[in-house]
């Protein structure tokens, strides 16, 4: 991971590298120019030293000829040593342009030294005329050396004039180069600073935007920050926090949903218990009375009346005991037949009841009092209002992994909108002589029992009757039986 501190040091290092490169380049250029200038200056100094040394030789030789002492002779020898040394330095100044001039110049120095030595030799042999002639020759050579020095220096100045002009021109170019380098460094510095600021501000901007989204309650958007510094680590941590908060919210919502379903189950149970209590009125007294009436009717020879009273007692007992637990489809069919016996006694030929039952499906578990309220609605709305009565169809069949229960009637039917409202519980059907268990109560208890929506469907058209279809799953966990249902 490249930290922000590392990025800053990288920026500083890049600037120092650029500035160091420029400084080294300029220093190298100045050093070369200075070395060339020093070389030319050294040539001038060497030439001037030759003139000075030749003049000193003439001066010391004159003193020796006037007063031939060892001191003056030693001075001449020292001057000769000096001019010989300078002669070696001048020989190193030879190049392609001044080879001839410098060679003659060196020969003149040799001639001056030889003439001086001969003048000293003639003076020691007391040949003053020869010594004087040699002195004059040495003086003439010294003058010629001075003129030759000026000539060579003049040539050197002319040849160096181009060099100095180049130096002046290069100085101007160097100024322009310095300005361009300054502009280039400024541009590079601005670009580097902009890039560096973006690498920090852009992730921070994205992180700020993500924080704003979270503050508005949107926890489903992933936080992505493309960088490799501390901000990326902060974004990843922030995203983990978002995920944890989102999971916590989902968990709270699920718990709230479960709590709501539990409250709905409790309300339904209380409603069912209330309806049951309203219809009980003193169950033991009513059961005993019905049994007494049944026996009395049987003893009087009214067997049909006796069977009817037995059916009423069985229906009442089932209604009171089975509202809060699961039963088999077989038990529901038994109580349904008892109810239909009562209705047939009431409506006689006006009620036609047709059933088609697959007995292999009768062991399936369903909530108590599921079928009777639906049949009851069919009787109330399809048979009772019609003068000629009508027909009710009841079918149980198996279809793949579920059992299909169909209850149809030949009544006036209803609109699709009203059927949907009836399923949602926004329309309460007219109860008439019902047992008090509403259609929506049946739908909700089926949902609570199986945990599946849309188990009940209403197919109805105005003037074409109504068909209620219930799909019962055949695969169900054992622990979702009576105990679990009754505890909902």
C-alpha positions as MATLAB code, in Angstrom:
seq = 'XXXXXXXXXXXXXXXXXXXXXXXXXXXXXXXXXXXXXXXXXXXXXXXXXXXXXXXXXXXXXXXXXXXXXXXXXXXXXXXXXXXXXXXXXXXXXXXXXXXXXXXXXXXXXXXXXXXXXXXXXXXXXXXXXXXXXXXXXXXXXXXXXXXXXXXXXXXXXXXXXXXXXXXXXXXXXXXXXXXXXXXXXXXXXXXXXXXXXXXXXXXXXXXXXXXXXXXXXXXXXXXXXXXXXXXXXXXXXXXXXXXXXXXXXXXXXXXXXXXXXXXXXXXXXXXXXXXXXXXXXXXXXXXXXXXXXXXXXXXXXXXXXXXXXXXXXXXXXXXXXXXXXXXXXXXXXXXXXXXXXXXXXXXXXXXXXXXXXXXXXXXXXXXXXXXXXXXXXXXXXXXXXXXXXXXXXXXXXXXXXXXXXXXXXXXXXXXXXXXXXXXXXXXXXXXXXXXXXXXXXXXXXXXXXXXXXXXXXXXXXXXXXXXXXXXXXXXXXXXXXXXXXXXX';
ca = [
       0.000    0.000    0.000;
       1.342    3.434   -1.008;
       0.610    5.810    1.845;
      -0.103    9.516    1.434;
       3.225   10.266    3.119;
       5.006    8.160    0.504;
       3.207   10.029   -2.263;
       4.398   13.340   -0.809;
       7.974   12.077   -0.601;
       7.750   10.789   -4.185;
       6.616   14.233   -5.355;
       9.443   15.946   -3.461;
      11.973   13.410   -4.790;
      10.807   13.981   -8.357;
      11.193   17.766   -7.980;
      14.632   17.366   -6.409;
      15.672   15.008   -9.214;
      14.622   17.486  -11.902;
      16.289   20.414  -10.146;
      19.434   18.357   -9.496;
      19.647   17.310  -13.147;
      19.343   20.914  -14.301;
      21.942   22.058  -11.775;
      24.407   19.346  -12.813;
      23.935   20.217  -16.502;
      24.534   23.927  -15.930;
      27.490   23.220  -13.657;
      29.084   20.969  -16.268;
      28.588   23.591  -18.972;
      30.100   26.361  -16.780;
      33.033   24.164  -15.853;
      33.821   23.456  -19.511;
      33.622   27.148  -20.367;
      35.828   28.043  -17.414;
      38.410   25.420  -18.369;
      38.589   26.769  -21.921;
      38.954   30.326  -20.605;
      41.679   29.240  -18.177;
      43.534   27.471  -20.994;
      43.549   30.640  -23.135;
      44.567   32.754  -20.136;
      47.435   30.386  -19.347;
      48.706   30.747  -22.928;
      48.740   34.516  -22.564;
      50.549   34.320  -19.216;
      53.172   31.935  -20.565;
      53.889   34.219  -23.504;
      54.199   37.191  -21.173;
      56.550   35.268  -18.907;
      58.843   34.580  -21.883;
      59.136   38.325  -22.595;
      59.744   39.132  -18.934;
      62.367   36.385  -18.556;
      64.215   37.467  -21.745;
      64.333   41.047  -20.531;
      65.673   39.934  -17.127;
      68.407   37.932  -18.867;
      69.487   41.049  -20.817;
      69.447   43.149  -17.629;
      71.526   40.639  -15.618;
      73.937   40.143  -18.567;
      74.505   43.892  -18.811;
      75.214   44.059  -15.075;
      77.650   41.175  -15.378;
      79.522   42.784  -18.279;
      79.813   46.081  -16.378;
      80.758   44.325  -13.125;
      81.673   40.657  -13.728;
      80.991   39.235  -10.275;
      79.778   35.777   -9.275;
      76.567   37.261   -7.928;
      75.641   38.721  -11.304;
      76.614   35.489  -12.966;
      74.357   33.526  -10.634;
      71.480   35.885  -11.442;
      72.017   35.213  -15.149;
      71.909   31.460  -14.566;
      68.679   31.737  -12.532;
      67.059   33.767  -15.305;
      68.189   31.152  -17.848;
      66.608   28.403  -15.695;
      63.384   30.411  -15.546;
      63.215   31.000  -19.290;
      63.985   27.319  -19.983;
      61.090   26.316  -17.753;
      58.822   28.779  -19.489;
      60.091   27.449  -22.790;
      58.806   23.971  -21.891;
      55.427   25.401  -20.966;
      55.270   27.283  -24.276;
      56.054   24.084  -26.160;
      52.886   22.565  -24.683;
      50.866   25.422  -26.203;
      51.619   24.216  -29.709;
      48.527   23.380  -31.815;
      47.589   23.011  -35.473;
      47.210   26.755  -36.002;
      50.422   28.005  -34.355;
      52.898   25.158  -34.826;
      55.293   27.148  -37.042;
      55.187   30.321  -34.930;
      55.651   28.509  -31.625;
      58.547   26.448  -33.053;
      60.376   29.611  -34.199;
      59.540   31.163  -30.855;
      61.219   28.261  -29.041;
      64.269   28.485  -31.324;
      64.588   32.198  -30.526;
      64.649   31.326  -26.827;
      67.439   28.780  -27.526;
      69.331   31.395  -29.527;
      68.967   33.903  -26.670;
      70.359   31.391  -24.174;
      73.318   30.464  -26.470;
      74.142   34.106  -27.188;
      74.054   34.931  -23.466;
      76.386   32.042  -22.655;
      78.844   33.107  -25.414;
      78.825   36.690  -24.125;
      79.684   35.396  -20.622;
      82.432   33.191  -22.118;
      83.995   36.118  -24.044;
      83.842   38.263  -20.922;
      85.639   35.618  -18.886;
      88.370   35.450  -21.616;
      88.723   39.231  -21.493;
      87.528   39.602  -25.072;
      85.289   42.577  -24.414;
      84.629   43.260  -28.059;
      83.254   39.733  -28.597;
      81.333   39.924  -25.341;
      79.808   43.256  -26.406;
      78.842   41.898  -29.833;
      77.206   38.878  -28.252;
      75.363   41.125  -25.768;
      74.050   43.257  -28.638;
      72.959   40.091  -30.436;
      71.227   38.850  -27.269;
      69.471   42.223  -26.843;
      68.331   42.081  -30.483;
      67.008   38.548  -29.975;
      65.202   39.668  -26.794;
      63.529   42.497  -28.682;
      62.580   40.092  -31.426;
      61.159   37.711  -28.796;
      59.015   40.570  -27.442;
      57.745   41.352  -30.929;
      57.167   37.683  -31.610;
      55.244   37.419  -28.339;
      52.958   40.259  -29.354;
      52.468   38.701  -32.779;
      51.540   35.308  -31.319;
      49.278   36.926  -28.725;
      47.568   38.905  -31.467;
      46.953   35.706  -33.406;
      45.714   34.002  -30.254;
      43.331   36.871  -29.613;
      41.987   36.709  -33.126;
      41.541   32.938  -32.935;
      39.922   33.258  -29.472;
      37.597   35.998  -30.624;
      35.239   33.385  -32.076;
      35.381   31.454  -28.806;
      34.403   34.536  -26.799;
      31.604   35.299  -29.211;
      30.384   31.725  -28.815;
      30.485   32.187  -25.043;
      28.374   35.352  -25.301;
      25.911   33.627  -27.635;
      25.764   30.585  -25.376;
      25.098   32.882  -22.432;
      22.093   34.303  -24.250;
      20.913   30.814  -25.134;
      21.485   29.805  -21.544;
      19.190   32.585  -20.372;
      16.475   31.420  -22.748;
      17.068   27.831  -21.650;
      16.726   28.910  -18.045;
      13.382   30.574  -18.781;
      12.088   27.507  -20.634;
      13.319   25.227  -17.876;
      11.584   27.414  -15.316;
       8.326   27.228  -17.292;
       8.752   23.471  -17.774;
       9.414   22.904  -14.093;
       6.390   25.036  -13.224;
       4.174   23.020  -15.596;
       5.526   19.696  -14.300;
       5.076   20.857  -10.731;
       1.498   21.966  -11.421;
       0.648   18.662  -13.144;
       2.265   16.628  -10.381;
       0.469   18.679   -7.736;
      -2.850   18.291   -9.593;
      -2.362   14.535   -9.919;
      -1.355   14.272   -6.286;
      -4.341   16.332   -5.115;
      -6.707   14.224   -7.262;
      -5.313   11.009   -5.794;
      -6.382   12.310   -2.385;
      -9.456   14.475   -3.033;
     -11.226   12.126   -5.492;
     -11.374    9.155   -3.045;
     -12.404   11.548   -0.270;
     -15.161   12.936   -2.523;
     -16.428    9.414   -3.257;
     -16.273    8.551    0.427;
     -18.205   11.730    1.269;
     -20.833   10.898   -1.362;
     -21.159    7.368    0.049;
     -21.544    8.786    3.569;
     -24.285   11.090    2.287;
     -26.054    8.088    0.717;
     -25.837    6.209    4.012;
     -27.184    9.215    5.911;
     -30.257    9.100    3.661;
     -30.812    5.424    4.466;
     -29.549    3.882    1.204;
     -27.422    0.971    2.375;
     -27.579   -1.111   -0.815;
     -24.953    0.801   -2.833;
     -21.427   -0.582   -2.661;
     -18.641    1.818   -1.711;
     -15.763    1.582   -4.205;
     -12.633    3.741   -3.920;
      -9.858    2.992   -6.411;
      -6.642    3.936   -4.629;
      -3.869    2.213   -2.725;
      -3.475    4.415    0.323;
      -5.089    4.883    3.726;
      -8.273    6.266    2.135;
      -8.881    2.931    0.343;
      -8.499    1.112    3.661;
     -10.930    3.588    5.247;
     -13.401    3.016    2.363;
     -13.207   -0.778    2.779;
     -13.833   -0.435    6.507;
     -16.683    1.970    5.785;
     -18.179   -0.516    3.293;
     -17.982   -3.323    5.863;
     -19.804   -1.060    8.308;
     -22.451   -0.397    5.625;
     -22.913   -4.134    5.067;
     -23.205   -4.788    8.811;
     -25.769   -1.989    9.214;
     -27.715   -3.232    6.194;
     -27.702   -6.793    7.565;
     -28.844   -5.477   10.919;
     -31.688   -3.516    9.283;
     -32.770   -6.592    7.296;
     -32.668   -8.662   10.465;
     -34.753   -6.059   12.309;
     -37.241   -5.965    9.422;
     -37.494   -9.752    9.443;
     -38.039   -9.757   13.179;
     -40.649   -7.033   12.789;
     -42.362   -9.091   10.079;
     -42.349  -12.165   12.309;
     -43.666  -10.080   15.184;
     -46.406   -8.732   12.936;
     -47.348  -12.225   11.801;
     -47.374  -13.383   15.411;
     -49.661  -10.522   16.347;
     -51.898  -11.346   13.390;
     -51.974  -14.990   14.501;
     -52.908  -13.963   18.010;
     -55.631  -11.655   16.708;
     -57.026  -14.396   14.492;
     -56.961  -16.832   17.379;
     -58.728  -14.347   19.622;
     -61.270  -13.655   16.891;
     -61.879  -17.366   16.437;
     -62.120  -17.900   20.175;
     -64.564  -14.978   20.448;
     -66.721  -16.378   17.662;
     -66.533  -19.756   19.329;
     -67.513  -18.318   22.707;
     -70.373  -16.414   21.149;
     -71.756  -19.637   19.740;
     -71.182  -21.789   22.805;
     -73.826  -20.323   25.154;
     -73.454  -23.216   27.666;
     -72.115  -26.128   25.593;
     -72.913  -28.890   28.061;
     -76.503  -27.804   28.399;
     -76.880  -27.515   24.618;
     -75.222  -30.894   23.944;
     -77.412  -32.617   26.557;
     -80.538  -30.933   25.165;
     -79.695  -31.978   21.580;
     -79.002  -35.549   22.663;
     -82.323  -35.644   24.553;
     -84.194  -34.292   21.518;
     -82.473  -36.832   19.281;
     -83.488  -39.775   21.493;
     -87.032  -38.388   21.844;
     -87.377  -38.071   18.062;
     -86.012  -41.573   17.587;
     -88.478  -43.019   20.145;
     -91.314  -41.140   18.416;
     -90.307  -42.700   15.097;
     -88.904  -39.466   13.591;
     -85.583  -40.977   12.518;
     -84.864  -38.179   10.026;
     -85.326  -35.592   12.751;
     -83.078  -37.618   15.035;
     -80.293  -37.767   12.386;
     -80.608  -34.038   11.814;
     -80.224  -33.278   15.506;
     -77.159  -35.577   15.663;
     -75.607  -33.685   12.749;
     -76.224  -30.360   14.481;
     -74.654  -31.641   17.711;
     -71.611  -33.014   15.852;
     -71.173  -29.757   13.924;
     -71.424  -27.716   17.115;
     -68.932  -29.947   18.926;
     -66.474  -29.750   15.973;
     -66.891  -25.976   15.762;
     -66.016  -25.557   19.430;
     -63.047  -27.918   19.616;
     -61.240  -27.725   16.239;
     -60.895  -23.984   15.542;
     -57.342  -23.690   16.937;
     -55.713  -26.941   15.758;
     -55.013  -28.968   12.618;
     -57.242  -31.814   11.463;
     -57.204  -34.286    8.607;
     -59.064  -33.607    5.420;
     -61.177  -36.660    6.300;
     -62.482  -34.953    9.471;
     -63.246  -31.799    7.483;
     -65.238  -33.833    4.941;
     -67.204  -35.522    7.753;
     -68.208  -32.204    9.331;
     -68.907  -30.814    5.860;
     -71.335  -33.675    5.183;
     -73.002  -33.036    8.539;
     -73.422  -29.387    7.650;
     -74.854  -30.253    4.235;
     -77.340  -32.650    5.859;
     -78.608  -29.766    7.945;
     -78.847  -27.476    4.873;
     -80.591  -30.163    2.818;
     -83.181  -30.491    5.580;
     -83.635  -26.752    5.368;
     -83.762  -26.219    1.601;
     -85.039  -29.655    0.474;
     -85.089  -29.901   -3.325;
     -83.746  -26.363   -3.757;
     -80.219  -27.530   -2.772;
     -78.260  -29.897   -4.980;
     -74.885  -31.057   -3.581;
     -72.450  -32.982   -5.794;
     -69.085  -34.245   -4.549;
     -66.122  -36.014   -6.148;
     -63.518  -37.036   -3.567;
     -60.189  -38.811   -4.073;
     -59.939  -40.816   -0.831;
     -56.128  -41.033   -1.102;
     -56.023  -37.331   -0.221;
     -58.056  -37.490    2.994;
     -55.061  -37.861    5.351;
     -53.628  -34.449    4.465;
     -53.500  -32.022    7.390;
     -55.329  -28.690    7.187;
     -56.516  -26.098    9.749;
     -59.809  -26.916   11.465;
     -62.990  -25.390   10.015;
     -61.483  -24.566    6.612;
     -64.062  -26.044    4.225;
     -67.324  -25.489    6.138;
     -67.157  -21.629    6.103;
     -66.554  -21.653    2.319;
     -69.466  -24.040    1.719;
     -71.528  -21.888    4.040;
     -70.788  -18.795    1.915;
     -71.905  -20.725   -1.160;
     -75.175  -21.660    0.548;
     -75.810  -18.105    1.757;
     -75.011  -16.369   -1.555;
     -75.892  -18.977   -4.199;
     -78.790  -21.028   -2.725;
     -80.623  -18.908   -0.187;
     -81.348  -15.854   -2.415;
     -82.568  -17.961   -5.351;
     -86.203  -19.088   -5.399;
     -85.294  -22.195   -7.378;
     -82.183  -22.841   -5.279;
     -79.011  -24.065   -6.953;
     -76.158  -26.526   -7.056;
     -72.922  -26.766   -5.083;
     -69.962  -28.814   -6.349;
     -67.260  -30.146   -4.036;
     -64.133  -31.825   -5.452;
     -60.918  -33.173   -3.917;
     -58.147  -34.412   -6.237;
     -54.394  -34.830   -6.272;
     -52.161  -32.803   -8.599;
     -48.376  -33.469   -8.449;
     -47.151  -32.261   -5.044;
     -50.416  -30.749   -3.851;
     -54.080  -31.564   -3.224;
     -56.615  -29.422   -5.086;
     -59.918  -28.632   -3.303;
     -62.586  -26.978   -5.439;
     -65.898  -25.589   -4.149;
     -68.197  -24.198   -6.819;
     -71.759  -22.920   -6.957;
     -74.331  -21.901   -9.570;
     -75.017  -18.523   -8.027;
     -74.879  -15.029   -9.526;
     -71.128  -14.757   -9.110;
     -69.146  -11.550   -8.560;
     -66.709   -9.226  -10.321;
     -62.961   -9.973  -10.328;
     -62.332   -6.779   -8.387;
     -64.711   -7.856   -5.622;
     -63.106  -11.318   -5.563;
     -59.679   -9.744   -5.032;
     -61.061   -7.525   -2.280;
     -62.620  -10.586   -0.627;
     -59.229  -12.355   -0.640;
     -57.521   -9.272    0.826;
     -60.205   -8.879    3.499;
     -61.276   -5.393    2.409;
     -64.849   -6.642    1.816;
     -66.675   -8.481    4.606;
     -69.327  -10.863    3.164;
     -72.843  -10.803    4.536;
     -72.921  -13.441    7.243;
     -76.650  -14.213    7.301;
     -77.023  -17.478    9.226;
     -73.300  -18.294    9.236;
     -71.287  -19.881   12.001;
     -69.247  -16.715   12.334;
     -65.956  -17.905   10.771;
     -65.278  -15.435    7.907;
     -63.680  -16.172    4.526;
     -60.652  -13.937    5.237;
     -60.126  -15.784    8.519;
     -59.825  -19.036    6.561;
     -57.327  -17.456    4.122;
     -55.128  -16.093    6.927;
     -55.155  -19.344    8.874;
     -54.072  -21.253    5.749;
     -51.182  -18.834    5.311;
     -50.149  -19.140    8.966;
     -50.469  -22.933    8.825;
     -48.388  -23.474    5.647;
     -46.357  -20.241    5.488;
     -47.247  -19.867    1.773;
     -49.200  -17.082    0.090;
     -51.813  -17.472   -2.654;
     -53.136  -20.863   -1.549;
     -56.719  -19.692   -2.200;
     -58.019  -18.517   -5.577;
     -61.500  -17.247   -6.519;
     -62.674  -17.725  -10.092;
     -65.942  -15.894  -10.576;
     -67.860  -13.993  -13.252;
     -71.151  -12.167  -12.857;
     -74.004  -14.478  -13.826;
     -71.677  -17.509  -14.136;
     -71.313  -18.661  -10.532;
     -68.257  -18.823   -8.287;
     -65.454  -21.360   -7.933;
     -63.069  -21.350   -4.925;
     -59.832  -23.331   -5.410;
     -57.564  -24.283   -2.489;
     -54.110  -25.770   -3.121;
     -52.925  -27.834   -0.130;
     -49.178  -28.814   -0.091;
     -48.732  -32.503    0.705;
     -45.107  -32.164    1.915;
     -44.933  -30.656    5.365;
     -42.600  -30.960    8.366;
     -43.810  -33.044   11.264;
     -43.071  -30.279   13.741;
     -45.514  -28.008   11.884;
     -48.423  -30.066   13.169;
     -51.019  -29.376   15.828;
     -48.644  -28.164   18.511;
     -46.871  -25.603   16.341;
     -50.064  -24.385   14.762;
     -51.855  -24.004   18.044;
     -48.881  -22.071   19.408;
     -48.909  -19.496   16.587;
];
